[in-house]
mmCIF file of C-alpha atoms in Angstrom:
data_model
loop_
_atom_site.group_PDB
_atom_site.id
_atom_site.type_symbol
_atom_site.label_atom_id
_atom_site.label_comp_id
_atom_site.label_asym_id
_atom_site.label_seq_id
_atom_site.Cartn_x
_atom_site.Cartn_y
_atom_site.Cartn_z
ATOM 1 C CA MET A 1 164.267 96.470 109.489
ATOM 2 C CA PHE A 2 162.753 94.295 106.815
ATOM 3 C CA ASN A 3 159.623 93.745 108.909
ATOM 4 C CA ARG A 4 159.178 97.489 109.461
ATOM 5 C CA LYS A 5 159.493 98.234 105.757
ATOM 6 C CA GLN A 6 157.000 95.484 104.998
ATOM 7 C CA LYS A 7 154.519 96.881 107.536
ATOM 8 C CA ARG A 8 154.899 100.375 106.062
ATOM 9 C CA SER A 9 154.282 99.091 102.575
ATOM 10 C CA ASN A 10 151.234 97.166 103.781
ATOM 11 C CA ASN A 11 149.865 100.277 105.484
ATOM 12 C CA GLN A 12 150.433 102.321 102.334
ATOM 13 C CA ASP A 13 148.633 99.682 100.276
ATOM 14 C CA GLU A 14 145.667 99.757 102.704
ATOM 15 C CA VAL A 15 145.527 103.547 102.570
ATOM 16 C CA GLN A 16 145.616 103.477 98.778
ATOM 17 C CA GLN A 17 142.867 100.864 98.724
ATOM 18 C CA LEU A 18 140.720 102.950 101.057
ATOM 19 C CA LYS A 19 141.188 105.997 98.824
ATOM 20 C CA GLN A 20 140.121 103.999 95.796
ATOM 21 C CA ASP A 21 137.070 102.649 97.640
ATOM 22 C CA ASN A 22 136.191 106.175 98.743
ATOM 23 C CA GLN A 23 136.374 107.459 95.171
ATOM 24 C CA ARG A 24 134.273 104.561 93.925
ATOM 25 C CA LEU A 25 131.610 105.197 96.585
ATOM 26 C CA ARG A 26 131.538 108.890 95.683
ATOM 27 C CA LYS A 27 130.929 108.033 92.048
ATOM 28 C CA GLU A 28 128.149 105.617 92.976
ATOM 29 C CA LEU A 29 126.544 108.205 95.257
ATOM 30 C CA LYS A 30 126.698 110.806 92.495
ATOM 31 C CA GLN A 31 125.092 108.378 90.048
ATOM 32 C CA ALA A 32 122.364 107.537 92.547
ATOM 33 C CA LYS A 33 121.591 111.246 93.054
ATOM 34 C CA LEU A 34 121.345 111.719 89.300
ATOM 35 C CA LYS A 35 118.963 108.757 89.059
ATOM 36 C CA LEU A 36 116.777 110.255 91.785
ATOM 37 C CA ILE A 37 116.673 113.583 89.953
ATOM 38 C CA LEU A 38 115.714 111.858 86.699
ATOM 39 C CA MET A 39 113.008 109.812 88.455
ATOM 40 C CA SER A 40 111.613 112.977 90.038
ATOM 41 C CA LYS A 41 111.450 114.652 86.622
ATOM 42 C CA GLU A 42 109.785 111.586 85.106
ATOM 43 C CA LYS A 43 107.242 111.646 87.917
ATOM 44 C CA ASP A 44 106.433 115.306 87.194
ATOM 45 C CA VAL A 45 105.997 114.519 83.493
ATOM 46 C CA LEU A 46 103.660 111.616 84.252
ATOM 47 C CA MET A 47 101.600 113.753 86.639
ATOM 48 C CA ASP A 48 101.261 116.418 83.953
ATOM 49 C CA LYS A 49 100.051 113.783 81.486
ATOM 50 C CA VAL A 50 97.506 112.494 83.991
ATOM 51 C CA LEU A 51 96.184 116.013 84.557
ATOM 52 C CA MET A 52 95.919 116.586 80.799
ATOM 53 C CA LEU A 53 94.008 113.332 80.346
ATOM 54 C CA THR A 54 91.592 114.180 83.145
ATOM 55 C CA LYS A 55 90.984 117.643 81.704
ATOM 56 C CA ASP A 56 90.259 116.279 78.255
ATOM 57 C CA THR A 57 87.694 113.799 79.547
ATOM 58 C CA PRO A 58 84.233 115.049 78.454
ATOM 59 C CA PRO A 59 81.574 115.457 81.135
ATOM 60 C CA PRO A 60 78.859 112.797 81.235
ATOM 61 C CA SER A 61 75.709 113.521 79.237
ATOM 62 C CA SER A 62 72.237 113.587 80.687
ATOM 63 C CA ARG A 63 71.505 110.190 79.157
ATOM 64 C CA ASP A 64 74.400 108.681 81.096
ATOM 65 C CA LEU A 65 73.156 110.103 84.386
ATOM 66 C CA GLN A 66 70.318 107.662 84.853
ATOM 67 C CA PRO A 67 68.973 107.336 88.414
ATOM 68 C CA ALA A 68 70.103 104.154 90.084
ATOM 69 C CA ASP A 69 67.505 101.668 91.214
ATOM 70 C CA PRO A 70 67.170 101.572 95.004
ATOM 71 C CA PRO A 71 68.477 98.347 96.536
ATOM 72 C CA LYS A 72 65.763 95.861 97.346
ATOM 73 C CA THR A 73 67.603 94.428 100.324
ATOM 74 C CA PRO A 74 70.031 96.305 102.565
ATOM 75 C CA LYS A 75 73.646 95.337 102.013
ATOM 76 C CA THR A 76 75.825 94.293 104.911
ATOM 77 C CA PRO A 77 78.671 96.753 105.579
ATOM 78 C CA CYS A 78 81.327 94.069 105.400
ATOM 79 C CA THR A 79 81.937 90.353 104.996
ATOM 80 C CA LEU A 80 84.575 87.984 106.257
ATOM 81 C CA LYS A 81 85.997 87.767 102.742
ATOM 82 C CA ASP A 82 87.134 91.376 102.428
ATOM 83 C CA CYS A 83 87.627 92.605 106.008
ATOM 84 C CA ILE A 84 87.921 91.688 109.688
ATOM 85 C CA PRO A 85 84.615 92.773 111.293
ATOM 86 C CA TYR A 86 84.425 93.554 114.986
ATOM 87 C CA LEU A 87 81.867 94.689 117.538
ATOM 88 C CA LEU A 88 82.359 96.936 120.552
ATOM 89 C CA PRO A 89 83.033 96.687 123.401
ATOM 90 C CA CYS A 90 85.810 94.178 122.884
ATOM 91 C CA LYS A 91 88.848 93.017 124.834
ATOM 92 C CA ILE A 92 92.234 93.627 123.184
ATOM 93 C CA GLY A 93 95.205 92.682 125.341
ATOM 94 C CA ILE A 94 94.994 94.582 128.626
ATOM 95 C CA PHE A 95 92.542 97.090 127.153
ATOM 96 C CA THR A 96 88.757 96.991 126.941
ATOM 97 C CA VAL A 97 87.730 99.128 123.972
ATOM 98 C CA TYR A 98 84.287 100.715 124.336
ATOM 99 C CA SER A 99 84.457 103.231 121.496
ATOM 100 C CA LEU A 100 86.940 104.179 118.810
ATOM 101 C CA GLY A 101 85.394 107.634 118.357
ATOM 102 C CA LYS A 102 85.497 109.591 115.130
ATOM 103 C CA ILE A 103 88.274 111.195 113.141
ATOM 104 C CA MET A 104 88.579 114.964 113.401
ATOM 105 C CA ILE A 105 89.855 116.443 110.138
ATOM 106 C CA ASN A 106 92.172 118.798 111.964
ATOM 107 C CA PRO A 107 95.991 118.610 112.196
ATOM 108 C CA ASN A 108 95.844 119.172 115.968
ATOM 109 C CA TYR A 109 93.981 115.879 116.413
ATOM 110 C CA HIS A 110 96.803 113.671 115.190
ATOM 111 C CA SER A 111 100.579 113.495 115.298
ATOM 112 C CA THR A 112 103.135 111.729 113.139
ATOM 113 C CA PHE A 113 102.558 108.355 114.785
ATOM 114 C CA THR A 114 99.236 108.695 116.628
ATOM 115 C CA ILE A 115 95.630 109.603 115.797
ATOM 116 C CA TYR A 116 93.417 110.997 118.585
ATOM 117 C CA PRO A 117 89.772 110.227 117.703
ATOM 118 C CA VAL A 118 87.147 112.212 119.602
ATOM 119 C CA GLY A 119 84.944 109.840 121.592
ATOM 120 C CA TYR A 120 87.699 107.238 122.007
ATOM 121 C CA LYS A 121 87.157 105.288 125.239
ATOM 122 C CA VAL A 122 89.110 102.387 126.735
ATOM 123 C CA SER A 123 89.740 100.989 130.202
ATOM 124 C CA ARG A 124 92.745 99.223 131.693
ATOM 125 C CA SER A 125 94.205 98.218 135.065
ATOM 126 C CA TYR A 126 97.066 99.966 136.829
ATOM 127 C CA TYR A 127 98.300 100.675 140.349
ATOM 128 C CA SER A 128 95.768 102.500 142.491
ATOM 129 C CA MET A 129 96.448 106.095 143.539
ATOM 130 C CA ALA A 130 94.404 105.619 146.739
ATOM 131 C CA ASN A 131 95.436 102.185 148.005
ATOM 132 C CA PRO A 132 99.081 101.059 147.822
ATOM 133 C CA PHE A 133 98.156 97.365 147.931
ATOM 134 C CA ILE A 134 95.789 97.003 144.973
ATOM 135 C CA GLU A 135 95.321 97.795 141.306
ATOM 136 C CA THR A 136 92.251 99.566 139.969
ATOM 137 C CA THR A 137 90.596 100.151 136.616
ATOM 138 C CA TYR A 138 91.213 103.432 134.802
ATOM 139 C CA THR A 139 88.819 104.664 132.111
ATOM 140 C CA CYS A 140 90.607 106.747 129.484
ATOM 141 C CA THR A 141 88.687 109.006 127.107
ATOM 142 C CA ILE A 142 89.461 111.590 124.433
ATOM 143 C CA GLU A 143 87.081 114.513 124.075
ATOM 144 C CA GLU A 144 86.667 117.516 121.812
ATOM 145 C CA ASN A 145 88.347 120.755 122.865
ATOM 146 C CA GLY A 146 88.045 123.169 119.990
ATOM 147 C CA SER A 147 90.559 123.662 117.227
ATOM 148 C CA THR A 148 93.518 123.673 119.647
ATOM 149 C CA GLY A 149 93.511 119.895 120.030
ATOM 150 C CA PRO A 150 91.889 117.060 122.001
ATOM 151 C CA LEU A 151 91.109 116.850 125.697
ATOM 152 C CA PHE A 152 92.247 113.751 127.624
ATOM 153 C CA GLU A 153 90.450 112.509 130.739
ATOM 154 C CA ILE A 154 91.203 109.595 133.090
ATOM 155 C CA VAL A 155 88.862 108.396 135.842
ATOM 156 C CA ALA A 156 89.861 105.747 138.393
ATOM 157 C CA ASP A 157 87.196 103.339 139.580
ATOM 158 C CA ASP A 158 88.193 103.805 143.229
ATOM 159 C CA CYS A 159 88.170 107.639 142.872
ATOM 160 C CA PRO A 160 85.302 108.360 140.449
ATOM 161 C CA ASN A 161 84.806 111.935 141.664
ATOM 162 C CA LYS A 162 88.414 112.981 141.016
ATOM 163 C CA PRO A 163 89.015 112.917 137.245
ATOM 164 C CA ILE A 164 92.357 113.819 135.775
ATOM 165 C CA ILE A 165 92.086 116.130 132.761
ATOM 166 C CA GLY A 166 94.805 117.459 130.509
ATOM 167 C CA SER A 167 95.704 118.511 126.998
ATOM 168 C CA SER A 168 97.889 115.470 126.262
ATOM 169 C CA ALA A 169 97.991 111.773 127.063
ATOM 170 C CA ASN A 170 101.427 112.208 128.635
ATOM 171 C CA GLU A 171 100.135 114.901 130.974
ATOM 172 C CA VAL A 172 97.240 112.916 132.448
ATOM 173 C CA TRP A 173 99.156 109.657 132.757
ATOM 174 C CA ARG A 174 102.023 111.515 134.428
ATOM 175 C CA TRP A 175 99.630 112.356 137.256
ATOM 176 C CA VAL A 176 98.531 108.726 137.606
ATOM 177 C CA ILE A 177 102.110 107.454 137.684
ATOM 178 C CA TYR A 178 103.185 110.161 140.085
ATOM 179 C CA TYR A 179 100.514 109.555 142.729
ATOM 180 C CA SER A 180 100.434 105.756 142.358
ATOM 181 C CA HIS A 181 104.184 105.622 143.014
ATOM 182 C CA LEU A 182 104.081 108.324 145.664
ATOM 183 C CA ILE A 183 101.639 106.376 147.843
ATOM 184 C CA ARG A 184 103.887 103.311 147.534
ATOM 185 C CA LYS A 185 107.015 105.333 148.356
ATOM 186 C CA GLU A 186 108.608 104.064 145.153
ATOM 187 C CA PRO A 187 110.890 105.985 142.758
ATOM 188 C CA ILE A 188 108.835 107.868 140.206
ATOM 189 C CA PRO A 189 109.600 107.064 136.556
ATOM 190 C CA THR A 190 110.791 110.065 134.594
ATOM 191 C CA GLN A 191 109.736 108.681 131.194
ATOM 192 C CA VAL A 192 106.000 108.547 130.463
ATOM 193 C CA ASN A 193 104.411 107.243 127.258
ATOM 194 C CA GLY A 194 100.839 108.488 127.384
ATOM 195 C CA PRO A 195 99.674 107.114 124.013
ATOM 196 C CA GLU A 196 100.929 103.673 125.033
ATOM 197 C CA PHE A 197 98.983 103.821 128.318
ATOM 198 C CA TYR A 198 95.916 104.892 126.326
ATOM 199 C CA GLY A 199 96.278 101.903 124.007
ATOM 200 C CA LEU A 200 96.717 104.165 120.979
ATOM 201 C CA THR A 201 99.991 102.446 120.029
ATOM 202 C CA HIS A 202 98.646 98.903 120.411
ATOM 203 C CA PRO A 203 98.996 97.337 116.933
ATOM 204 C CA THR A 204 95.401 96.067 116.741
ATOM 205 C CA ILE A 205 93.824 99.253 118.133
ATOM 206 C CA MET A 206 96.014 101.326 115.828
ATOM 207 C CA GLN A 207 94.809 99.351 112.805
ATOM 208 C CA MET A 208 91.183 99.689 113.944
ATOM 209 C CA ILE A 209 91.609 103.472 114.190
ATOM 210 C CA GLN A 210 93.221 103.561 110.761
ATOM 211 C CA GLY A 211 90.145 101.741 109.485
ATOM 212 C CA LEU A 212 87.826 104.544 110.625
ATOM 213 C CA PRO A 213 86.285 106.752 107.935
ATOM 214 C CA TYR A 214 88.391 109.786 106.973
ATOM 215 C CA ALA A 215 91.523 108.469 108.727
ATOM 216 C CA ASN A 216 93.348 108.772 105.426
ATOM 217 C CA GLN A 217 92.764 112.551 105.543
ATOM 218 C CA CYS A 218 95.145 112.985 108.510
ATOM 219 C CA GLN A 219 97.871 114.659 106.475
ATOM 220 C CA ASP A 220 100.684 114.672 109.058
ATOM 221 C CA TYR A 221 100.067 111.083 110.182
ATOM 222 C CA LEU A 222 102.535 108.434 109.047
ATOM 223 C CA TRP A 223 100.437 105.437 108.018
ATOM 224 C CA GLN A 224 101.421 102.336 109.980
ATOM 225 C CA PRO A 225 101.645 99.042 108.058
ATOM 226 C CA SER A 226 99.533 96.104 109.202
ATOM 227 C CA ASP A 227 100.458 92.447 109.567
ATOM 228 C CA GLN A 228 96.891 91.587 108.529
ATOM 229 C CA ASP A 229 95.944 91.165 104.884
ATOM 230 C CA LYS A 230 92.448 92.530 105.571
ATOM 231 C CA PRO A 231 91.365 95.814 107.187
ATOM 232 C CA TYR A 232 89.346 96.037 110.398
ATOM 233 C CA VAL A 233 85.791 97.244 109.739
ATOM 234 C CA PHE A 234 83.234 98.179 112.388
ATOM 235 C CA CYS A 235 79.967 96.290 111.834
ATOM 236 C CA SER A 236 77.639 99.290 112.065
ATOM 237 C CA PRO A 237 76.973 102.511 110.107
ATOM 238 C CA PRO A 238 80.188 104.592 110.111
ATOM 239 C CA PRO A 239 80.301 107.797 112.177
ATOM 240 C CA LEU A 240 80.266 111.184 110.499
ATOM 241 C CA PRO A 241 83.592 113.044 110.294
ATOM 242 C CA GLY A 242 84.419 115.766 112.759
ATOM 243 C CA PRO A 243 84.695 119.364 111.533
ATOM 244 C CA PHE A 244 88.026 120.821 110.551
ATOM 245 C CA SER A 245 87.668 123.807 112.874
ATOM 246 C CA PHE A 246 85.196 124.740 115.566
ATOM 247 C CA PRO A 247 84.977 127.188 118.488
ATOM 248 C CA PRO A 248 86.568 126.105 121.779
ATOM 249 C CA LYS A 249 84.513 125.370 124.829
ATOM 250 C CA PRO A 250 83.902 128.479 126.965
ATOM 251 C CA ASN A 251 85.709 128.949 130.285
ATOM 252 C CA PHE A 252 87.828 125.854 129.797
ATOM 253 C CA LEU A 253 90.856 125.188 131.979
ATOM 254 C CA PRO A 254 92.879 122.035 131.210
ATOM 255 C CA HIS A 255 93.145 120.728 134.753
ATOM 256 C CA SER A 256 91.213 118.769 137.329
ATOM 257 C CA SER A 257 89.520 120.193 140.404
ATOM 258 C CA VAL A 258 92.054 118.245 142.472
ATOM 259 C CA TYR A 259 95.155 119.683 140.857
ATOM 260 C CA PRO A 260 96.697 123.115 140.348
ATOM 261 C CA VAL A 261 96.342 124.765 136.962
ATOM 262 C CA GLU A 262 100.067 124.856 136.245
ATOM 263 C CA GLY A 263 100.270 121.052 136.014
ATOM 264 C CA PRO A 264 102.545 118.422 137.443
ATOM 265 C CA LYS A 265 105.883 119.580 136.001
ATOM 266 C CA ASP A 266 107.226 121.053 139.223
ATOM 267 C CA LEU A 267 105.817 118.179 141.298
ATOM 268 C CA PHE A 268 108.065 115.608 139.655
ATOM 269 C CA PRO A 269 111.390 114.741 141.302
ATOM 270 C CA THR A 270 114.608 115.087 139.375
ATOM 271 C CA HIS A 271 117.173 112.305 139.218
ATOM 272 C CA SER A 272 118.940 113.667 142.298
ATOM 273 C CA GLU A 273 115.842 114.162 144.444
ATOM 274 C CA SER A 274 114.357 111.519 146.683
ATOM 275 C CA ILE A 275 110.740 110.584 147.270
ATOM 276 C CA LEU A 276 111.255 111.436 150.950
ATOM 277 C CA SER A 277 111.699 115.114 150.061
ATOM 278 C CA TYR A 278 108.020 115.375 149.156
ATOM 279 C CA PRO A 279 105.150 116.245 151.509
ATOM 280 C CA SER A 280 103.489 113.699 153.723
ATOM 281 C CA LEU A 281 100.974 111.313 152.215
ATOM 282 C CA LEU A 282 98.362 113.118 154.295
ATOM 283 C CA LEU A 283 98.456 115.753 151.521
ATOM 284 C CA HIS A 284 97.963 113.108 148.858
ATOM 285 C CA PRO A 285 94.650 113.952 147.130
ATOM 286 C CA TYR A 286 93.831 110.260 146.694
ATOM 287 C CA ALA A 287 94.997 108.976 150.102
ATOM 288 C CA LYS A 288 92.139 107.650 152.219
#
């Protein structure tokens, strides 16, 4: 009996302690919220002061606007002291980067974690879609497709006349994975990371893209921190920015001549379906 009473008293003490801790945490949370509100108000006040100071600044007089002397010698775009220069093409991991392209100042040409520069071109190796015993090189490019967003194209070296075209990196790489596994009679992965296959999430390539002119104008993009203390700078004149909006290409259909327009969604097996339930490899568009 004594042990039971002692256990009950211990449990009551623990419950009381938990209640006290809960109340203390609530008070701390309330104080933190108040601090955030005060900091937000202080920020607004400081921004108002900055705007007032900028408005009160007098415009420069004509005497101050003296023409600058033209440089006698052309300046180099970067030095090893303030950046990491690079030249293209270059080999980065499994990718060969031929072009980083140019930033399109359009929200459809970037996402929260990825920027899609028009003119971007890389190559990499992966399983062949035509021969089950070898790997081949795939050239991945991003092209302009009006204000609706970029156009992604993949061309295999062993099937150069059968490009894969789609409106997203996931879509085009889904085709490659599907047919490369189909010809090997292997289970088809259900998860596809197109930007990763394109090299757009590679840390070095990502930092090089962030170093392009006008990359900081991608409003929805979440800037990725770098482990380098210097930015990557391309050792050539920077490209001009892409327009914010432009007319789409006429008579455009986001598919390849090999594939149906509706895309590969209904060609992919579910978890319960087997690879043997699909047509013979004689219908495989890449089978030789």
